[in-house]
């Protein structure tokens, strides 16, 4: 069965620090997708990134970067020079691509990030 | 484009009652999914609809049901409410079918069962 583990329940940093959020996943499928979502206090889940299982290239988008390693089944997320506005709960999610397709995501429990001024 | 709209934002119901939640997807999106979020269980998949057909269903009792209309709007219904149904219910839409398209979520409906 699919499983996503975010071992860090809560992280607290001071503004401008770098922070890495860990995500480890389990799946038996060879084709799958990994996602990161951000949930600010307003409640809406905001899509950050999608990565498919065939693309192990790391990605950088502004202060955000993602490190995908199939060998360790990890998809970690780093925020460089954190800001107070980055405070939110961050979710890692896994979606398999069965025949016929289905929009089902399996989410980790989330990591609550607090960035203090 | 307007985002995913969920109504109402807040609901308070009593055990045994029934509730209907509504979701309007982003214009052009044909897939709508529903998730339940609780502090204990986290985010759990309820069901997914594409072109008015339910394509996948999570591990929830039959009290939880949904439907999608021809304009892609969706509703979910919970009958015979229990205290444990108190949760944030999130609706999400996406452009295509399959597990490829990112989901775009609404702000959710906060249901409290007393």
CSV table of C-alpha atoms in Angstrom, one decimal:
chain,number,residue,atom,x,y,z
A,1,UNK,CA,0.0,0.0,0.0
A,2,UNK,CA,1.0,3.5,-0.6
A,3,UNK,CA,2.4,5.4,2.3
A,4,UNK,CA,3.9,8.9,2.9
A,5,UNK,CA,5.9,9.7,6.0
A,6,UNK,CA,6.8,13.1,7.1
A,7,UNK,CA,8.7,12.5,10.3
A,8,UNK,CA,9.0,16.1,11.3
A,9,UNK,CA,5.7,17.1,13.0
A,10,UNK,CA,6.7,20.7,13.8
A,11,UNK,CA,9.7,22.8,12.9
A,12,UNK,CA,10.5,26.3,14.2
A,13,UNK,CA,13.2,28.5,12.7
A,14,UNK,CA,14.2,32.1,12.8
A,15,UNK,CA,13.8,34.2,9.7
A,16,UNK,CA,16.5,33.8,7.1
A,17,UNK,CA,17.4,30.3,8.2
A,18,UNK,CA,17.4,27.5,5.7
A,19,UNK,CA,15.0,24.7,6.4
A,20,UNK,CA,14.5,21.2,4.9
A,21,UNK,CA,11.3,19.3,5.2
A,22,UNK,CA,11.6,15.5,4.8
A,23,UNK,CA,9.3,13.2,2.9
A,24,UNK,CA,9.7,9.4,2.5
A,25,UNK,CA,7.3,7.4,0.5
A,26,UNK,CA,6.4,3.8,-0.2
A,27,UNK,CA,4.8,2.5,-3.3
A,28,UNK,CA,5.0,-0.7,-5.4
A,29,UNK,CA,4.2,1.1,-8.6
A,30,UNK,CA,6.9,2.0,-11.0
A,31,UNK,CA,4.9,5.0,-12.3
A,32,UNK,CA,3.8,7.5,-9.7
A,33,UNK,CA,3.8,11.2,-9.0
A,34,UNK,CA,5.0,13.1,-5.9
A,35,UNK,CA,3.6,16.5,-4.8
A,36,UNK,CA,4.2,19.1,-2.2
A,37,UNK,CA,1.3,21.3,-1.0
A,38,UNK,CA,1.3,24.2,1.4
A,39,UNK,CA,-1.6,24.9,3.8
A,40,UNK,CA,-1.6,28.4,5.3
A,41,UNK,CA,-4.0,29.2,8.2
A,42,UNK,CA,-6.8,30.0,5.7
A,43,UNK,CA,-7.1,26.3,5.1
A,44,UNK,CA,-6.7,26.1,1.3
A,45,UNK,CA,-4.1,23.7,0.1
A,46,UNK,CA,-1.8,25.3,-2.4
A,47,UNK,CA,0.0,23.2,-5.0
A,48,UNK,CA,3.8,23.8,-5.0
A,49,UNK,CA,5.4,21.1,-7.2
A,50,UNK,CA,4.8,17.9,-9.0
A,51,UNK,CA,7.5,15.3,-9.9
A,52,UNK,CA,7.0,12.1,-11.8
A,53,UNK,CA,8.8,8.9,-11.0
A,54,UNK,CA,10.9,9.1,-14.1
A,55,UNK,CA,12.3,12.5,-13.5
A,56,UNK,CA,14.9,12.6,-10.8
A,57,UNK,CA,16.2,16.0,-11.6
A,58,UNK,CA,16.2,18.4,-8.7
A,59,UNK,CA,14.3,21.5,-9.1
A,60,UNK,CA,14.8,25.1,-7.9
A,61,UNK,CA,12.1,27.7,-7.9
A,62,UNK,CA,13.2,30.9,-6.2
A,63,UNK,CA,13.8,30.2,-2.6
A,64,UNK,CA,12.3,26.7,-2.9
A,65,UNK,CA,14.2,23.6,-4.0
A,66,UNK,CA,13.3,19.9,-4.1
A,67,UNK,CA,15.5,16.9,-4.0
A,68,UNK,CA,14.0,13.7,-5.4
A,69,UNK,CA,16.0,10.5,-4.8
A,70,UNK,CA,14.4,7.2,-5.9
A,71,UNK,CA,17.2,5.2,-4.3
A,72,UNK,CA,16.0,6.3,-0.8
A,73,UNK,CA,12.4,6.9,-1.7
A,74,UNK,CA,12.7,10.5,-0.6
A,75,UNK,CA,11.4,13.8,-1.9
A,76,UNK,CA,12.7,16.5,0.4
A,77,UNK,CA,11.8,20.2,0.2
A,78,UNK,CA,14.2,23.0,1.2
A,79,UNK,CA,13.3,26.6,1.8
A,80,UNK,CA,16.3,28.9,1.6
A,81,UNK,CA,16.3,32.1,3.6
A,82,UNK,CA,13.0,31.5,5.2
A,83,UNK,CA,10.5,34.2,5.7
A,84,UNK,CA,7.6,34.7,8.1
A,85,UNK,CA,5.1,34.2,5.2
A,86,UNK,CA,6.5,30.7,4.8
A,87,UNK,CA,4.8,29.7,8.0
A,88,UNK,CA,2.3,27.0,7.1
A,89,UNK,CA,1.7,23.3,7.2
A,90,UNK,CA,3.4,21.5,4.3
A,91,UNK,CA,2.2,18.2,3.0
A,92,UNK,CA,4.0,15.7,0.8
A,93,UNK,CA,1.7,13.5,-1.3
A,94,UNK,CA,1.9,10.5,-3.5
A,95,UNK,CA,-0.3,9.6,-6.4
A,96,UNK,CA,-0.1,6.4,-8.3
A,97,UNK,CA,-1.1,6.1,-12.0
A,98,UNK,CA,-3.2,3.0,-12.3
A,99,UNK,CA,-4.8,2.1,-15.6
A,100,UNK,CA,-7.7,4.4,-16.2
A,101,UNK,CA,-6.3,7.0,-13.8
A,102,UNK,CA,-7.7,8.4,-10.7
A,103,UNK,CA,-7.1,11.6,-8.8
A,104,UNK,CA,-6.3,10.0,-5.5
A,105,UNK,CA,-3.6,11.4,-3.4
A,106,UNK,CA,-2.1,9.8,-0.3
A,107,UNK,CA,-0.9,12.6,2.0
A,108,UNK,CA,1.7,12.6,4.7
A,109,UNK,CA,0.6,13.9,8.1
A,110,UNK,CA,2.2,17.3,7.3
A,111,UNK,CA,5.0,19.4,8.9
A,112,UNK,CA,4.0,22.5,10.6
A,113,UNK,CA,6.6,25.2,9.9
A,114,UNK,CA,6.8,28.3,12.0
A,115,UNK,CA,9.2,31.0,10.9
A,116,UNK,CA,9.8,33.5,13.7
A,117,UNK,CA,10.9,37.1,13.0
B,1,UNK,CA,-10.0,32.4,-13.4
B,2,UNK,CA,-11.9,32.0,-10.2
B,3,UNK,CA,-10.6,29.3,-7.9
B,4,UNK,CA,-12.5,26.4,-6.4
B,5,UNK,CA,-15.4,27.6,-4.4
B,6,UNK,CA,-16.9,25.7,-1.5
B,7,UNK,CA,-20.0,26.5,0.4
B,8,UNK,CA,-20.8,26.9,3.1
B,9,UNK,CA,-17.5,27.7,4.9
B,10,UNK,CA,-18.8,26.7,8.3
B,11,UNK,CA,-21.6,24.3,9.4
B,12,UNK,CA,-22.8,23.2,12.8
B,13,UNK,CA,-25.0,20.1,12.9
B,14,UNK,CA,-26.4,17.7,15.5
B,15,UNK,CA,-25.7,14.0,15.6
B,16,UNK,CA,-28.1,12.1,13.4
B,17,UNK,CA,-28.7,15.0,11.0
B,18,UNK,CA,-27.7,15.1,7.4
B,19,UNK,CA,-25.6,17.6,5.6
B,20,UNK,CA,-24.8,18.6,2.0
B,21,UNK,CA,-21.7,20.4,1.0
B,22,UNK,CA,-21.2,22.1,-2.3
B,23,UNK,CA,-18.2,22.6,-4.6
B,24,UNK,CA,-17.8,24.6,-7.7
B,25,UNK,CA,-14.6,23.7,-9.6
B,26,UNK,CA,-12.4,26.0,-11.6
B,27,UNK,CA,-13.9,26.7,-15.0
B,28,UNK,CA,-13.0,24.0,-17.5
B,29,UNK,CA,-12.0,21.5,-14.9
B,30,UNK,CA,-13.9,18.3,-15.2
B,31,UNK,CA,-12.5,16.3,-12.3
B,32,UNK,CA,-13.6,16.9,-8.7
B,33,UNK,CA,-12.2,15.2,-5.6
B,34,UNK,CA,-13.2,15.4,-2.0
B,35,UNK,CA,-10.9,15.0,1.0
B,36,UNK,CA,-11.6,14.9,4.7
B,37,UNK,CA,-9.1,16.5,7.0
B,38,UNK,CA,-9.0,15.8,10.8
B,39,UNK,CA,-6.2,16.3,13.4
B,40,UNK,CA,-6.0,12.6,14.0
B,41,UNK,CA,-6.3,11.0,10.6
B,42,UNK,CA,-4.9,13.9,8.5
B,43,UNK,CA,-6.0,14.2,4.9
B,44,UNK,CA,-8.0,11.3,3.6
B,45,UNK,CA,-9.5,10.7,0.2
B,46,UNK,CA,-13.3,10.5,0.0
B,47,UNK,CA,-14.1,10.2,-3.7
B,48,UNK,CA,-13.4,11.5,-7.1
B,49,UNK,CA,-15.7,12.3,-10.0
B,50,UNK,CA,-15.0,12.9,-13.7
B,51,UNK,CA,-17.8,13.8,-16.1
B,52,UNK,CA,-20.5,12.9,-13.6
B,53,UNK,CA,-19.0,9.5,-12.9
B,54,UNK,CA,-17.5,8.4,-9.7
B,55,UNK,CA,-14.1,7.0,-10.6
B,56,UNK,CA,-12.7,6.2,-7.2
B,57,UNK,CA,-13.9,6.0,-3.6
B,58,UNK,CA,-12.0,6.0,-0.4
B,59,UNK,CA,-12.5,3.9,2.7
B,60,UNK,CA,-15.5,5.7,4.2
B,61,UNK,CA,-18.9,4.3,5.2
B,62,UNK,CA,-21.9,4.5,2.9
B,63,UNK,CA,-23.1,7.4,4.9
B,64,UNK,CA,-20.8,9.5,2.8
B,65,UNK,CA,-21.9,10.0,-0.8
B,66,UNK,CA,-21.4,12.4,-3.6
B,67,UNK,CA,-22.4,13.4,-7.1
B,68,UNK,CA,-21.3,15.6,-9.9
B,69,UNK,CA,-23.5,17.6,-12.2
B,70,UNK,CA,-23.2,18.2,-15.9
B,71,UNK,CA,-21.6,21.6,-15.2
B,72,UNK,CA,-18.9,19.8,-13.1
B,73,UNK,CA,-20.2,21.2,-9.9
B,74,UNK,CA,-20.2,18.6,-7.1
B,75,UNK,CA,-22.0,17.9,-3.9
B,76,UNK,CA,-21.2,15.6,-1.1
B,77,UNK,CA,-23.7,14.3,1.4
B,78,UNK,CA,-23.2,12.9,4.9
B,79,UNK,CA,-26.2,11.2,6.4
B,80,UNK,CA,-26.8,10.2,10.1
B,81,UNK,CA,-24.0,12.5,11.3
B,82,UNK,CA,-21.6,11.2,14.0
B,83,UNK,CA,-19.3,13.2,16.3
B,84,UNK,CA,-16.4,11.8,14.4
B,85,UNK,CA,-17.5,13.4,11.2
B,86,UNK,CA,-16.4,16.8,12.5
B,87,UNK,CA,-13.7,17.8,10.1
B,88,UNK,CA,-12.6,20.2,7.4
B,89,UNK,CA,-13.9,18.9,4.1
B,90,UNK,CA,-11.8,20.0,1.1
B,91,UNK,CA,-12.8,19.9,-2.5
B,92,UNK,CA,-10.3,19.9,-5.3
B,93,UNK,CA,-10.6,20.2,-9.1
B,94,UNK,CA,-8.1,19.4,-11.8
B,95,UNK,CA,-8.0,19.7,-15.6
B,96,UNK,CA,-7.6,16.2,-16.7
B,97,UNK,CA,-8.2,12.7,-15.7
B,98,UNK,CA,-5.5,10.4,-14.3
B,99,UNK,CA,-3.0,11.0,-11.6
B,100,UNK,CA,-1.1,13.6,-13.6
B,101,UNK,CA,-2.8,16.9,-13.0
B,102,UNK,CA,-2.2,18.9,-9.9
B,103,UNK,CA,-5.2,19.4,-7.7
B,104,UNK,CA,-6.5,22.8,-7.0
B,105,UNK,CA,-8.2,23.0,-3.6
B,106,UNK,CA,-10.9,25.2,-2.2
B,107,UNK,CA,-10.9,26.8,1.3
B,108,UNK,CA,-12.9,23.9,2.6
B,109,UNK,CA,-16.1,23.5,4.7
B,110,UNK,CA,-15.6,23.2,8.4
B,111,UNK,CA,-18.2,20.8,9.8
B,112,UNK,CA,-18.8,20.6,13.5
B,113,UNK,CA,-21.1,17.9,14.8
B,114,UNK,CA,-22.4,18.3,18.3
